[in-house]
Every structure is written in structure tokens, then in C-alpha cells.
CSV table of C-alpha atoms and ligand atoms in Angstrom, one decimal:
chain,number,residue,atom,x,y,z
A,1,MET,CA,167.5,24.9,57.6
A,2,LYS,CA,165.7,28.2,58.3
A,3,LEU,CA,167.1,30.7,60.7
A,4,LYS,CA,166.0,34.2,61.8
A,5,ILE,CA,169.0,36.2,62.9
A,6,LEU,CA,168.8,39.6,64.5
A,7,VAL,CA,171.9,41.8,63.8
A,8,ILE,CA,172.5,44.5,66.3
A,9,ALA,CA,175.7,46.1,64.9
A,10,GLY,CA,176.0,48.9,67.5
A,11,ASP,CA,178.8,51.5,67.5
A,12,GLY,CA,182.3,52.2,66.2
A,13,ILE,CA,183.7,49.2,64.3
A,14,GLY,CA,180.6,47.2,65.2
A,15,PRO,CA,178.8,47.8,61.9
A,16,GLU,CA,182.0,47.3,59.9
A,17,VAL,CA,182.8,43.9,61.3
A,18,THR,CA,179.3,42.5,61.5
A,19,SER,CA,178.5,43.3,57.9
A,20,GLU,CA,181.5,41.1,56.9
A,21,ALA,CA,180.3,38.3,59.1
A,22,VAL,CA,176.7,38.6,57.7
A,23,ALA,CA,178.1,38.4,54.2
A,24,VAL,CA,179.8,35.2,55.1
A,25,LEU,CA,176.6,33.8,56.6
A,26,LYS,CA,174.7,34.7,53.4
A,27,GLU,CA,177.3,32.9,51.3
A,28,VAL,CA,176.9,29.8,53.5
A,29,ALA,CA,173.1,30.0,53.1
A,30,THR,CA,173.3,30.3,49.4
A,31,PHE,CA,175.8,27.5,49.0
A,32,ALA,CA,174.4,25.0,51.4
A,33,GLY,CA,170.8,25.7,50.6
A,34,HIS,CA,169.7,27.3,53.9
A,35,THR,CA,167.4,30.2,54.4
A,36,PHE,CA,168.8,32.8,56.8
A,37,GLU,CA,166.6,35.8,57.4
A,38,PHE,CA,168.4,38.9,58.7
A,39,ASP,CA,166.8,41.8,60.6
A,40,GLN,CA,168.7,44.8,61.9
A,41,LYS,CA,168.0,46.8,65.1
A,42,ARG,CA,169.7,49.4,67.1
A,43,ILE,CA,171.7,49.1,70.4
A,44,GLY,CA,174.2,51.2,72.3
A,45,GLY,CA,175.2,54.8,71.4
A,46,VAL,CA,173.4,54.8,68.0
A,47,ALA,CA,170.2,53.9,69.9
A,48,ILE,CA,170.8,56.6,72.6
A,49,VAL,CA,171.0,59.2,69.8
A,50,LYS,CA,168.0,57.9,67.8
A,51,ASP,CA,165.7,56.5,70.4
A,52,GLY,CA,166.9,58.1,73.7
A,53,THR,CA,167.8,54.7,75.2
A,54,PRO,CA,170.6,52.2,74.7
A,55,LEU,CA,168.2,49.3,74.2
A,56,PRO,CA,164.9,50.2,72.6
A,57,ASP,CA,161.8,48.0,73.2
A,58,GLU,CA,161.8,47.2,69.4
A,59,THR,CA,165.2,45.7,69.7
A,60,ILE,CA,164.2,43.6,72.7
A,61,ALA,CA,161.1,42.3,70.9
A,62,ALA,CA,163.0,41.4,67.7
A,63,ALA,CA,165.7,39.7,69.8
A,64,LEU,CA,163.3,37.5,71.6
A,65,ASN,CA,161.6,36.7,68.4
A,66,SER,CA,164.8,35.5,66.7
A,67,ASP,CA,166.7,32.2,66.6
A,68,ALA,CA,170.0,34.0,67.3
A,69,VAL,CA,171.2,37.5,68.1
A,70,PHE,CA,174.4,38.7,66.4
A,71,LEU,CA,176.1,41.7,68.0
A,72,GLY,CA,178.9,44.0,66.9
A,73,ALA,CA,180.0,46.3,69.7
A,74,VAL,CA,178.8,49.2,71.8
A,75,GLY,CA,180.4,52.3,73.3
A,76,GLY,CA,181.8,55.6,72.3
A,77,ASN,CA,183.9,58.4,74.0
A,78,GLU,CA,181.0,60.9,73.6
A,79,PHE,CA,179.0,58.8,76.1
A,80,ASN,CA,181.7,58.5,78.8
A,81,SER,CA,180.2,61.1,81.1
A,82,LEU,CA,176.8,59.4,81.3
A,83,PRO,CA,175.9,57.5,84.4
A,84,ALA,CA,176.6,53.8,84.2
A,85,ASP,CA,172.9,52.8,83.8
A,86,LYS,CA,172.4,55.2,80.8
A,87,ARG,CA,175.6,54.3,78.9
A,88,PRO,CA,175.7,52.3,75.7
A,89,GLU,CA,177.2,49.4,77.7
A,90,ALA,CA,174.1,49.3,79.8
A,91,GLY,CA,172.2,48.3,76.7
A,92,LEU,CA,174.5,45.4,76.2
A,93,LEU,CA,174.2,44.2,79.8
A,94,LYS,CA,170.4,44.5,79.5
A,95,ILE,CA,170.1,42.5,76.3
A,96,ARG,CA,172.4,39.8,77.9
A,97,SER,CA,170.2,39.6,80.9
A,98,ILE,CA,166.9,39.5,78.9
A,99,LEU,CA,168.2,36.8,76.6
A,100,GLY,CA,169.3,34.9,79.7
A,101,GLY,CA,172.5,33.2,78.4
A,102,PHE,CA,174.8,32.7,81.4
A,103,ALA,CA,177.6,30.7,79.8
A,104,ASN,CA,179.8,32.9,77.7
A,105,LEU,CA,182.2,30.8,75.6
A,106,ARG,CA,185.3,32.6,74.5
A,107,PRO,CA,187.7,30.3,72.6
A,108,ALA,CA,191.3,31.6,72.4
A,109,PHE,CA,193.3,29.8,69.8
A,110,ALA,CA,196.9,30.5,68.8
A,111,PHE,CA,197.1,30.4,65.0
A,112,LYS,CA,200.7,29.5,64.0
A,113,GLU,CA,200.8,32.2,61.4
A,114,LEU,CA,200.1,34.9,63.9
A,115,ALA,CA,202.8,33.8,66.4
A,116,VAL,CA,205.1,36.5,65.0
A,117,ASN,CA,202.4,39.1,65.9
A,118,SER,CA,202.5,38.2,69.6
A,119,PRO,CA,205.0,39.7,72.1
A,120,LEU,CA,205.2,36.1,73.5
A,121,ARG,CA,207.8,33.7,72.1
A,122,PRO,CA,206.4,31.3,69.5
A,123,GLU,CA,207.5,28.2,71.5
A,124,ILE,CA,205.4,29.5,74.4
A,125,ILE,CA,202.2,30.0,72.5
A,126,ASP,CA,202.5,27.3,69.8
A,127,GLY,CA,199.5,25.0,70.1
A,128,ALA,CA,197.7,27.0,72.8
A,129,ASP,CA,194.0,26.3,72.6
A,130,ILE,CA,191.9,27.5,75.5
A,131,LEU,CA,188.2,27.7,75.9
A,132,PHE,CA,187.2,30.3,78.5
A,133,VAL,CA,183.7,29.9,80.0
A,134,ARG,CA,182.9,33.2,81.5
A,135,GLU,CA,179.8,33.4,83.8
A,136,LEU,CA,177.9,36.3,82.2
A,137,LEU,CA,174.9,37.2,84.3
A,138,GLY,CA,176.2,37.5,87.9
A,139,GLY,CA,179.0,39.0,90.0
A,140,LEU,CA,179.8,42.7,90.1
A,141,TYR,CA,178.0,43.4,86.8
A,142,PHE,CA,174.6,42.6,88.2
A,143,GLY,CA,174.9,42.5,92.0
A,144,GLN,CA,172.7,44.8,94.1
A,145,PRO,CA,173.2,47.3,95.7
A,146,ARG,CA,175.2,49.4,93.4
A,147,GLU,CA,175.5,53.2,93.5
A,148,TRP,CA,177.6,56.2,93.2
A,149,ASP,CA,176.6,58.5,96.1
A,150,ARG,CA,178.1,61.7,94.7
A,151,ALA,CA,177.3,63.8,97.8
A,152,ALA,CA,179.0,61.3,100.1
A,153,ASN,CA,181.9,60.8,97.6
A,154,GLU,CA,181.3,57.1,97.9
A,155,ALA,CA,180.4,54.4,95.4
A,156,TRP,CA,179.8,50.7,95.7
A,157,ASN,CA,179.1,47.6,93.7
A,158,THR,CA,178.2,44.1,94.9
A,159,MET,CA,179.9,40.9,93.9
A,160,ARG,CA,177.2,38.3,94.4
A,161,TYR,CA,176.7,34.7,93.3
A,162,THR,CA,174.1,32.1,94.3
A,163,LYS,CA,175.2,28.5,94.4
A,164,ALA,CA,172.7,27.7,91.7
A,165,GLU,CA,174.3,30.3,89.3
A,166,VAL,CA,177.7,28.7,89.8
A,167,VAL,CA,176.5,25.2,89.4
A,168,ARG,CA,174.7,25.8,86.1
A,169,VAL,CA,177.7,27.5,84.5
A,170,ALA,CA,180.1,24.9,85.9
A,171,ARG,CA,178.1,22.1,84.4
A,172,VAL,CA,178.4,23.7,81.0
A,173,ALA,CA,182.1,24.1,81.4
A,174,PHE,CA,182.6,20.4,82.6
A,175,GLN,CA,180.5,19.2,79.6
A,176,LEU,CA,182.7,21.2,77.2
A,177,ALA,CA,185.8,19.9,78.9
A,178,GLN,CA,184.6,16.3,78.4
A,179,LYS,CA,184.6,16.9,74.6
A,180,ARG,CA,188.1,18.5,74.7
A,181,ARG,CA,191.2,17.6,76.7
A,182,ARG,CA,189.3,16.9,79.9
A,183,LYS,CA,190.9,19.5,82.0
A,184,LEU,CA,189.1,22.3,83.8
A,185,THR,CA,190.8,25.2,85.6
A,186,SER,CA,188.4,27.2,87.8
A,187,VAL,CA,189.7,30.7,88.5
A,188,ASP,CA,188.6,32.6,91.7
A,189,LYS,CA,189.9,34.7,94.5
A,190,ALA,CA,189.0,32.3,97.3
A,191,ASN,CA,191.9,33.4,99.5
A,192,VAL,CA,190.1,36.7,100.0
A,193,LEU,CA,186.5,36.7,98.9
A,194,GLU,CA,183.5,34.9,100.4
A,195,VAL,CA,181.9,34.9,97.0
A,196,SER,CA,184.9,33.0,95.6
A,197,GLN,CA,184.8,30.5,98.5
A,198,LEU,CA,181.2,29.7,97.5
A,199,TRP,CA,182.3,29.5,93.9
A,200,ARG,CA,185.0,27.1,94.7
A,201,ALA,CA,182.8,24.9,96.9
A,202,ALA,CA,180.1,24.7,94.2
A,203,VAL,CA,182.6,23.8,91.4
A,204,ILE,CA,184.1,21.1,93.6
A,205,GLU,CA,180.6,19.7,94.1
A,206,VAL,CA,179.8,19.7,90.4
A,207,ALA,CA,183.2,18.0,89.7
A,208,ALA,CA,181.9,14.9,91.3
A,209,GLU,CA,179.5,14.5,88.4
A,210,PHE,CA,182.4,14.5,85.9
A,211,PRO,CA,185.1,12.1,87.3
A,212,ASP,CA,186.7,12.0,83.8
A,213,VAL,CA,187.6,15.7,84.0
A,214,THR,CA,190.6,16.8,86.0
A,215,LEU,CA,189.8,19.9,88.0
A,216,GLU,CA,192.3,22.5,89.3
A,217,HIS,CA,191.9,25.8,91.0
A,218,GLN,CA,193.9,29.0,90.4
A,219,TYR,CA,193.7,32.4,92.0
A,220,VAL,CA,193.0,35.0,89.5
A,221,ASP,CA,196.2,37.1,90.1
A,222,ALA,CA,198.4,34.0,89.6
A,223,MET,CA,196.3,32.9,86.7
A,224,SER,CA,196.9,36.1,84.8
A,225,MET,CA,200.6,35.3,85.0
A,226,HIS,CA,200.3,31.5,84.2
A,227,LEU,CA,198.3,32.4,81.0
A,228,MET,CA,201.2,34.3,79.6
A,229,ASN,CA,203.9,31.9,80.9
A,230,ARG,CA,202.4,28.6,79.9
A,231,PRO,CA,199.1,29.0,78.0
A,232,ARG,CA,199.4,25.5,76.5
A,233,ASP,CA,198.7,24.0,80.0
A,234,PHE,CA,195.1,25.2,79.9
A,235,ASP,CA,192.1,23.6,78.3
A,236,VAL,CA,188.7,24.8,79.7
A,237,VAL,CA,189.0,27.9,82.0
A,238,LEU,CA,185.9,28.6,84.1
A,239,THR,CA,185.5,31.9,85.8
A,240,GLU,CA,183.2,34.6,87.1
A,241,ASN,CA,182.0,37.6,85.1
A,242,LEU,CA,184.7,40.3,85.8
A,243,PHE,CA,187.6,37.9,86.0
A,244,GLY,CA,186.5,36.4,82.7
A,245,ASP,CA,186.2,39.8,81.1
A,246,ILE,CA,189.8,40.6,82.0
A,247,LEU,CA,191.5,37.3,81.4
A,248,THR,CA,190.0,36.9,77.9
A,249,ASP,CA,191.3,40.3,76.8
A,250,GLU,CA,194.6,39.3,78.2
A,251,SER,CA,194.5,36.1,76.2
A,252,SER,CA,194.2,38.0,73.0
A,253,VAL,CA,198.0,38.4,73.4
A,254,ILE,CA,198.3,34.7,72.8
A,255,THR,CA,196.1,34.8,69.7
A,256,GLY,CA,198.0,37.8,68.2
A,257,SER,CA,195.1,40.4,68.3
A,258,LEU,CA,192.0,41.2,70.2
A,259,GLY,CA,190.3,41.2,66.8
A,260,MET,CA,190.7,37.4,66.6
A,261,LEU,CA,188.4,36.4,69.5
A,262,PRO,CA,184.8,35.3,69.0
A,263,SER,CA,182.2,34.4,71.6
A,264,ALA,CA,178.9,32.6,72.0
A,265,THR,CA,176.6,33.0,75.0
A,266,LEU,CA,174.5,30.0,75.7
A,267,GLY,CA,171.9,28.7,78.2
A,268,GLY,CA,169.2,31.3,77.8
A,269,LYS,CA,166.1,31.9,75.7
A,270,VAL,CA,168.1,33.0,72.6
A,271,ASN,CA,171.8,32.6,72.1
A,272,LEU,CA,174.0,35.7,71.6
A,273,TYR,CA,177.1,35.8,69.4
A,274,GLU,CA,179.6,38.7,69.5
A,275,PRO,CA,183.3,39.3,69.2
A,276,ILE,CA,184.9,39.9,72.6
A,277,HIS,CA,186.4,43.3,71.5
A,278,GLY,CA,184.7,46.7,71.8
A,279,SER,CA,183.8,49.5,69.5
A,280,ALA,CA,187.4,50.5,69.0
A,281,PRO,CA,186.8,54.2,68.5
A,282,ASP,CA,190.5,54.8,67.7
A,283,ILE,CA,190.2,52.9,64.4
A,284,ALA,CA,186.4,53.2,63.6
A,285,GLY,CA,185.3,54.2,60.1
A,286,LYS,CA,188.8,53.7,58.6
A,287,GLY,CA,188.5,50.2,57.2
A,288,LEU,CA,191.3,49.0,59.7
A,289,ALA,CA,189.2,46.7,61.9
A,290,ASN,CA,189.9,43.0,61.9
A,291,PRO,CA,186.6,41.2,61.1
A,292,LEU,CA,187.9,37.7,61.9
A,293,GLY,CA,186.7,37.5,65.5
A,294,THR,CA,183.2,38.5,64.3
A,295,ILE,CA,183.3,36.0,61.4
A,296,LEU,CA,184.4,33.3,63.9
A,297,SER,CA,181.4,34.2,66.0
A,298,ALA,CA,179.3,33.5,63.0
A,299,ALA,CA,180.8,30.0,62.9
A,300,LEU,CA,179.9,29.6,66.5
A,301,LEU,CA,176.3,30.6,65.7
A,302,LEU,CA,176.1,27.9,63.0
A,303,ARG,CA,177.6,25.3,65.5
A,304,TYR,CA,175.6,26.1,68.6
A,305,THR,CA,172.3,27.5,67.4
A,306,ALA,CA,171.9,25.6,64.1
A,307,GLY,CA,174.0,22.4,64.6
A,308,LEU,CA,175.6,23.1,61.2
A,309,GLU,CA,179.0,21.7,62.0
A,310,THR,CA,180.2,21.3,58.4
A,311,GLU,CA,179.4,25.0,57.6
A,312,ALA,CA,180.9,26.2,61.0
A,313,ALA,CA,184.1,24.2,60.3
A,314,ALA,CA,184.3,25.6,56.8
A,315,ILE,CA,184.3,29.2,58.1
A,316,GLU,CA,187.0,28.3,60.7
A,317,LYS,CA,189.0,26.6,58.0
A,318,ALA,CA,188.6,29.5,55.6
A,319,VAL,CA,190.0,31.9,58.3
A,320,ARG,CA,193.0,29.6,58.8
A,321,LYS,CA,193.6,29.4,55.0
A,322,VAL,CA,193.4,33.1,54.5
A,323,LEU,CA,196.0,33.6,57.2
A,324,GLU,CA,198.2,30.8,55.8
A,325,GLU,CA,198.1,32.6,52.4
A,326,GLY,CA,199.6,35.7,54.1
A,327,PHE,CA,196.5,38.0,54.2
A,328,ARG,CA,196.4,40.3,57.3
A,329,THR,CA,194.4,43.2,58.6
A,330,PRO,CA,196.8,45.9,60.0
A,331,ASP,CA,196.5,44.7,63.6
A,332,LEU,CA,197.9,41.3,62.5
A,333,ALA,CA,200.8,42.7,60.5
A,334,ARG,CA,202.7,44.5,63.3
A,335,GLY,CA,206.4,44.3,63.1
A,336,ASN,CA,206.6,41.8,60.2
A,337,PRO,CA,204.9,43.1,57.1
A,338,GLN,CA,207.3,41.3,54.7
A,339,GLY,CA,205.7,38.8,52.4
A,340,LEU,CA,202.3,39.6,53.8
A,341,THR,CA,199.3,41.3,52.1
A,342,VAL,CA,197.6,43.9,54.3
A,343,LEU,CA,193.9,44.1,53.6
A,344,SER,CA,191.1,46.4,54.7
A,345,THR,CA,188.2,45.1,56.8
A,346,THR,CA,186.0,44.6,53.6
A,347,GLU,CA,188.9,43.0,51.7
A,348,MET,CA,189.5,40.6,54.5
A,349,GLY,CA,185.8,39.7,54.7
A,350,THR,CA,185.7,39.2,51.0
A,351,LYS,CA,188.7,36.9,51.1
A,352,VAL,CA,187.1,34.7,53.8
A,353,ARG,CA,183.8,34.7,52.0
A,354,GLU,CA,185.4,33.5,48.7
A,355,THR,CA,187.4,30.9,50.5
A,356,VAL,CA,184.3,29.6,52.4
A,357,LYS,CA,182.5,29.3,49.0
A,358,LYS,CA,185.4,27.3,47.5
A,359,LEU,CA,185.5,25.0,50.6
A,360,LEU,CA,181.8,24.3,50.5
A,361,ALA,CA,181.8,23.7,46.8
A,362,LYS,CA,184.3,20.8,47.2
B,1,NAD,P1,188.3,47.9,72.4
B,1,NAD,O1,188.2,46.4,72.5
B,1,NAD,O2,187.2,48.6,71.7
B,1,NAD,O3,189.7,48.3,71.8
B,1,NAD,C1,190.9,48.0,72.5
B,1,NAD,C2,192.1,48.1,71.5
B,1,NAD,O4,192.0,47.0,70.6
B,1,NAD,C3,192.0,49.4,70.6
B,1,NAD,O5,193.3,49.8,70.3
B,1,NAD,C4,191.4,48.9,69.3
B,1,NAD,O6,191.7,49.6,68.2
B,1,NAD,C5,191.8,47.4,69.2
B,1,NAD,N1,190.8,46.6,68.6
B,1,NAD,C6,189.7,46.1,69.1
B,1,NAD,N2,189.0,45.4,68.3
B,1,NAD,C7,189.7,45.4,67.1
B,1,NAD,C8,189.6,44.8,65.8
B,1,NAD,N3,188.5,44.0,65.5
B,1,NAD,N4,190.5,45.0,64.9
B,1,NAD,C9,191.6,45.7,65.2
B,1,NAD,N5,191.9,46.3,66.4
B,1,NAD,C10,190.9,46.1,67.3
B,1,NAD,O7,188.3,48.4,73.9
B,1,NAD,P2,188.3,49.9,74.5
B,1,NAD,O8,189.1,50.8,73.7
B,1,NAD,O9,188.7,49.7,75.9
B,1,NAD,O10,186.8,50.3,74.5
B,1,NAD,C11,186.2,51.1,73.5
B,1,NAD,C12,184.7,51.1,73.7
B,1,NAD,O11,184.1,49.8,73.5
B,1,NAD,C13,184.3,51.4,75.2
B,1,NAD,O12,183.1,52.3,75.1
B,1,NAD,C14,183.9,50.1,75.8
B,1,NAD,O13,183.0,50.2,76.9
B,1,NAD,C15,183.4,49.4,74.6
B,1,NAD,N6,183.4,47.9,74.7
B,1,NAD,C16,182.4,47.2,74.2
B,1,NAD,C17,182.4,45.9,74.1
B,1,NAD,C18,181.2,45.2,73.5
B,1,NAD,O14,180.4,45.8,72.9
B,1,NAD,N7,181.1,43.8,73.6
B,1,NAD,C19,183.5,45.2,74.5
B,1,NAD,C20,184.6,45.9,75.1
B,1,NAD,C21,184.6,47.3,75.1
B,2,IPM,C1,182.9,42.5,76.8
B,2,IPM,C2,182.8,43.9,77.2
B,2,IPM,C3,181.5,44.1,78.1
B,2,IPM,C4,181.7,43.4,79.4
B,2,IPM,C5,181.2,45.6,78.4
B,2,IPM,C6,181.2,46.5,77.2
B,2,IPM,C7,179.8,45.7,79.1
B,2,IPM,O1,183.9,44.4,77.8
B,2,IPM,O2,182.0,41.9,76.2
B,2,IPM,O3,183.9,41.9,77.1
B,2,IPM,O4,182.4,43.8,80.3
B,2,IPM,O5,181.2,42.3,79.4
B,3,MN,MN1,185.6,42.9,77.7
């Protein structure tokens, strides 16, 4: 198998976590006899500084010419006063829209070993295994008009969806639910918003194609509470762009740390893989970042872009094994460091890489 992977590491902890995931992918390539070619380009704050734009044309061309794009994170406090369309985050939104992936899969899985790291009781989170499907190209993020009229002291964004946009992401979510526990929870705000009423009607229509999947609807405010109270009741959770952004960060409480959550964006010209966390300026450059969410994103790349299920599963198993053996980055060692070995970003990456190698050699 030959794969061309474009790495856009970005800002803050982005380069630290992506280099660990790339090292794991290189290990997999060597061991399983694949050829993975890596190219690196700029995005976000580093691109603003070097190229004067958060998404240089060179990055776009390389991304469209690759089999998969692997992203770290973008953003930094020094860019906070820039207008929304000039910020590092605008580069991320633009590459998402150019690549065209609309279904952002964000699995949130409660590792038993990390239960102690969650403020939720172990019996609440034990066994929780949720697959969020976040619509990634619509809603408030992309709706027009949008503006901050400074003179008028007024600003507006537009939450907009077409039925076709809802239908295509709903189909992906139902198909994924068919391969899991066959339950789909669609999250909206249909008690208030017209756009959510359209969302709900479209999801109900798509549900008719999937009679084996049980569909339920939740309002987003109640859902944010249900997720914390009874996370095991959810299988696939389908929602629009902004609700999905918020609910998935909230779900990191179930998994023990934001640094544990990977993502895969499917359905466009080229798939995009990235952890769900940001550039974490508060810990950047200190070797404190947890690379596991990014490494798990590499597993998703192997699964969804390359169909290399054995290799993808080996990475996921290696992450589990390293946790079972008591290795933790600092974010995973809060409150209970006894008996655990706290590792730096690179040390954790190395542990996973060595474990993947052993698993693949078996
Ligand atoms: P963040 O996700 O960067 O960090 C939130 C908190 O979680 C911080 O305390 C951070 O230290 C911690 N954290 C995040 N990832 C971690 C990891 N891998 N290991 C250990 N701890 C981790 O969110 P924020 O602080 O709200 O935003 C910082 C910047 O990142 C902003 O500019 C924001 O726009 C950007 N951002 C980018 C992305 C992305 O590129 N996909 C996602 C979210 C936020
Ligand atoms: C994420 C991030 C991005 C989003 C930002 C940085 C544009 O928070 O990937 O979750 O809101 O989608
Ligand atoms: Mn987010």
C-alpha cells in the first residue's frame, strides 16, 4: 500500500503531537511493508507569520494532491485581535471547506484505566462508547451573511442548513450506527430554531431508509446534561456544526482528557484527520501535551483512507496497552499519580510506537 500524507502541524502543541503520530505511522509502514510518503506544509499562525495568510496556496495544492491530510492544531493568543477571517482558525475552516469532508467523526471512548482521571464516577462512565458525527461544513461556521459592523456596534452570523446537507451527513451517521449498536441520537434545538426543525424533519426522512436503527431526538441543552449523567446510553450522536463542537469537548470529561479524542472528516475529496483539541498555548513547547488523540487519529487514517484495519486496530490496542501498563502524560495523571509513570509527549509517543511494533511483529 502506497499513501501520500500531507502533514500540516500548525501551532502550539500541534507540531509536538503530530510528530509522535507520524513516527507511529512510519513504524507501521516499515513493519507492515507499506510506503507512506510524508510532506509538510504550513497552516494557521505559523503561516500568517511566514506567508501572510493562514492557508497558503502551496498548502492547498499539496492537500488536494494527497491521499490524506493530517492536521495538528491552529491558534495562538498573539492572533486574538485579528478579524475572524484573518485568524489562524480561518485557515482551518478554509482547508475543511476545500477538502469538502462534511462528516466529522469524533469517537469518545471511556478507557477503564482513565476513569480515575474523570470527575464523573467510574460506574457512570464505565463502558461509555460514543461516536459523534458532527456536520462540519454548514451552520453558523459558514452561513452568510456574517459580519461585525463596528460602527453600528452590531454583529451577526447565520445558522443555515439545506435539506441536502442534513440528509448526506445523516446517511453517514445511520450507516455507522448499523455497524455499531444501532442507535442514533440526533441533537438539535427544534423547540426554538427553524434550522433545527428542518434538521429534524430531514433526519426523520432519512431514518426510513434505516429501519434497523432506533432514532431518538434530544434538544442540545438537555443533551449536554444527559451526556454527563448517562453517557453509556448513547451510541451514534448526530448533530450540527457548533453543537458538535461543544458536545465533543464536553465528552472529553468522559474520556479523562481532551487530549484523548481523535477525529476523521469524511465525504469530501480528501479525508482530514486531526485531534479535536486545540493548540493549547498554556502547555505548548513544554513536552506536556498528550499525543494519544493525535495517534488515535492516525489509526482512523489507516482505517478510513487506507482500509488497513489490522494496522489501525494495532495502534488502538497499543494505546490501550500503554495505559494498562500505567503510563500517563500529565493531563492523565491528575489526582492519582501513585503507581503511575508520568511521561513527556515524546516518551509517550515512543512507548506507543514500540508497542505497535511488538503487536505487529506477533
Ligand atoms: P485547547 O483545546 O487548545 O485547550 C483547552 C485545554 O485543554 C487547555 O488547558 C489545554 O492545555 C488542554 N489540552 C488540549 N489538548 C491537550 C493535549 N493534547 N494534552 C494535554 N492537554 C491538552 O482549547 P483553547 O485553549 O480553548 O484554545 C487554544 C487555541 O486553540 C485557540 O486559538 C483555539 O481557537 C484553537 N483551537 C484549535 C483547534 C484546532 O486546530 N482543531 C481546536 C480547538 C481550539
Ligand atoms: C475544533 C475547533 C475548531 C472548530 C476551530 C478552531 C475552528 O474548535 O476542531 O473543534 O470549531 O471546529
Ligand atoms: Mn472545538
